Amino acid sequence: SESLLVYDARRKKPDSFLRQVGPMGVMFWELMVRCALARVLCLIFFARGVLSCETHRRVDNDICAEACLDGFIGLCPRALVVSSGGLVPGSCMEVEFAEDAGELSQKAGPCGTIQFKKYAGCVTHRIIRDSSCLDVC
């Protein structure tokens, strides 16, 4: 009987190969096909989250940091990193932080390091003067 090691795909068809190696060959071939199909389905299912990044931010005092996070950061899903890091969806510009303040490399535990862009802004305070309400930084 012929073994899997001597099968040459260039010379024999898979169906003749399966008949020659017997039932174990059929089982092996079916397993390989199922694994390949499962990989394709997983790629299609996760492609949207993995291939597109979503901008998230965190505001501390008068500094806002934002990063565009992929579906996975290292081996960690984005949702885990967002919840653990106290991040919220959206950009710093949406909350009126527009002045460039450099970059920040933030360690995200076992997930790796995330590069954030930092922005400065002002915290708006409301004061009343002469019966008028003013918003100032």
Protein backbone atom coordinates (compact mmCIF):
# COMPACT_ATOMS: atom_id res chain seq x y z
CA SER A 1 0.00 0.00 0.00
CA GLU A 2 1.16 3.51 -0.80
CA SER A 3 1.68 6.10 1.98
CA LEU A 4 1.03 9.83 2.10
CA LEU A 5 4.74 10.55 1.80
CA VAL A 6 5.03 9.18 -1.74
CA TYR A 7 1.99 11.02 -3.09
CA ASP A 8 3.07 13.42 -5.84
CA ALA A 9 0.39 15.99 -6.70
CA ARG A 10 1.90 16.66 -10.13
CA ARG A 11 1.44 13.09 -11.31
CA LYS A 12 -1.71 11.77 -9.60
CA LYS A 13 -5.18 13.09 -9.04
CA PRO A 14 -6.49 13.39 -5.46
CA ASP A 15 -9.26 10.83 -6.06
CA SER A 16 -6.85 8.15 -7.28
CA PHE A 17 -4.59 8.98 -4.34
CA LEU A 18 -7.48 8.51 -1.91
CA ARG A 19 -8.36 5.10 -3.33
CA GLN A 20 -4.78 3.92 -3.07
CA VAL A 21 -4.21 4.91 0.56
CA GLY A 22 -7.54 3.63 1.78
CA PRO A 23 -10.00 5.05 4.32
CA MET A 24 -7.33 6.90 6.33
CA GLY A 25 -6.40 8.80 3.20
CA VAL A 26 -10.02 9.82 2.60
CA MET A 27 -10.36 10.97 6.20
CA PHE A 28 -7.10 12.94 5.97
CA TRP A 29 -8.15 14.59 2.69
CA GLU A 30 -11.59 15.55 4.06
CA LEU A 31 -9.98 17.03 7.17
CA MET A 32 -7.61 19.13 5.05
CA VAL A 33 -10.50 20.43 2.91
CA ARG A 34 -12.59 21.29 6.00
CA CYS A 35 -9.67 23.13 7.62
CA ALA A 36 -9.06 25.16 4.47
CA LEU A 37 -12.76 26.06 4.23
CA ALA A 38 -12.84 27.08 7.89
CA ARG A 39 -9.83 29.37 7.36
CA VAL A 40 -11.47 31.07 4.40
CA LEU A 41 -14.72 31.61 6.33
CA CYS A 42 -12.82 33.02 9.32
CA LEU A 43 -10.93 35.42 7.06
CA ILE A 44 -14.15 36.63 5.46
CA PHE A 45 -15.88 36.98 8.84
CA PHE A 46 -13.05 38.93 10.50
CA ALA A 47 -11.75 40.85 7.46
CA ARG A 48 -13.94 43.86 8.10
CA GLY A 49 -12.69 44.33 11.64
CA VAL A 50 -9.09 43.41 10.93
CA LEU A 51 -8.57 45.39 7.74
CA SER A 52 -10.23 48.60 8.85
CA CYS A 53 -9.06 50.68 11.75
CA GLU A 54 -11.30 52.73 14.00
CA THR A 55 -10.19 55.93 15.71
CA HIS A 56 -10.42 55.95 19.50
CA ARG A 57 -9.41 58.63 21.98
CA ARG A 58 -8.76 59.29 25.63
CA VAL A 59 -8.78 62.71 27.27
CA ASP A 60 -6.73 63.35 30.39
CA ASN A 61 -6.82 66.90 31.75
CA ASP A 62 -6.01 69.15 28.79
CA ILE A 63 -4.42 66.51 26.52
CA CYS A 64 -6.26 64.23 24.13
CA ALA A 65 -4.58 61.16 22.64
CA GLU A 66 -6.00 59.31 19.63
CA ALA A 67 -5.05 56.24 17.64
CA CYS A 68 -6.57 54.30 14.77
CA LEU A 69 -6.90 50.77 16.13
CA ASP A 70 -7.10 47.69 13.92
CA GLY A 71 -9.46 44.82 14.70
CA PHE A 72 -6.66 43.16 16.65
CA ILE A 73 -3.80 44.80 18.49
CA GLY A 74 -1.21 42.05 18.62
CA LEU A 75 -3.26 39.02 19.63
CA CYS A 76 -5.86 41.09 21.52
CA PRO A 77 -9.22 42.07 20.04
CA ARG A 78 -9.83 45.81 19.74
CA ALA A 79 -12.78 45.69 22.18
CA LEU A 80 -10.51 44.38 24.96
CA VAL A 81 -7.91 47.11 24.41
CA VAL A 82 -10.60 49.82 24.24
CA SER A 83 -12.29 48.75 27.46
CA SER A 84 -9.03 48.17 29.37
CA GLY A 85 -7.53 51.47 28.23
CA GLY A 86 -10.57 53.62 28.94
CA LEU A 87 -10.80 54.65 25.28
CA VAL A 88 -13.89 56.01 23.56
CA PRO A 89 -14.70 56.02 19.83
CA GLY A 90 -13.93 59.19 17.90
CA SER A 91 -11.16 61.64 17.20
CA CYS A 92 -9.73 64.42 19.36
CA MET A 93 -10.97 66.99 16.85
CA GLU A 94 -14.55 65.97 17.67
CA VAL A 95 -14.04 67.25 21.23
CA GLU A 96 -12.18 70.40 20.11
CA PHE A 97 -8.57 69.34 20.68
CA ALA A 98 -6.73 70.51 17.57
CA GLU A 99 -3.24 71.71 18.53
CA ASP A 100 -0.55 69.11 17.77
CA ALA A 101 1.21 68.05 20.97
CA GLY A 102 3.48 65.24 19.72
CA GLU A 103 3.18 61.49 19.98
CA LEU A 104 2.88 58.93 22.74
CA SER A 105 3.95 55.27 22.74
CA GLN A 106 1.69 53.48 25.20
CA LYS A 107 2.34 49.90 26.32
CA ALA A 108 -0.88 47.87 26.14
CA GLY A 109 0.16 44.93 28.31
CA PRO A 110 0.59 41.66 26.41
CA CYS A 111 -1.12 43.21 23.35
CA GLY A 112 1.89 45.33 22.40
CA THR A 113 2.47 49.05 22.09
CA ILE A 114 0.06 51.59 20.59
CA GLN A 115 1.22 54.81 18.92
CA PHE A 116 -1.05 57.72 19.87
CA LYS A 117 -1.11 61.22 18.42
CA LYS A 118 -1.49 63.83 21.15
CA TYR A 119 -3.46 67.05 20.86
CA ALA A 120 -3.78 69.98 23.22
CA GLY A 121 -6.91 71.97 23.65
CA CYS A 122 -8.58 74.06 26.18
CA VAL A 123 -11.06 73.12 28.82
CA THR A 124 -13.94 75.51 28.44
CA HIS A 125 -15.03 77.33 31.57
CA ARG A 126 -18.17 79.37 31.83
CA ILE A 127 -18.02 82.63 33.72
CA ILE A 128 -20.65 85.23 34.34
CA ARG A 129 -19.74 88.90 33.97
CA ASP A 130 -22.21 91.71 34.18
CA SER A 131 -25.13 89.34 33.70
CA SER A 132 -23.46 87.88 30.59
CA CYS A 133 -22.32 84.29 30.26
CA LEU A 134 -18.90 83.78 28.64
CA ASP A 135 -17.08 80.60 27.58
CA VAL A 136 -13.31 80.94 28.06
CA CYS A 137 -10.31 78.65 27.95
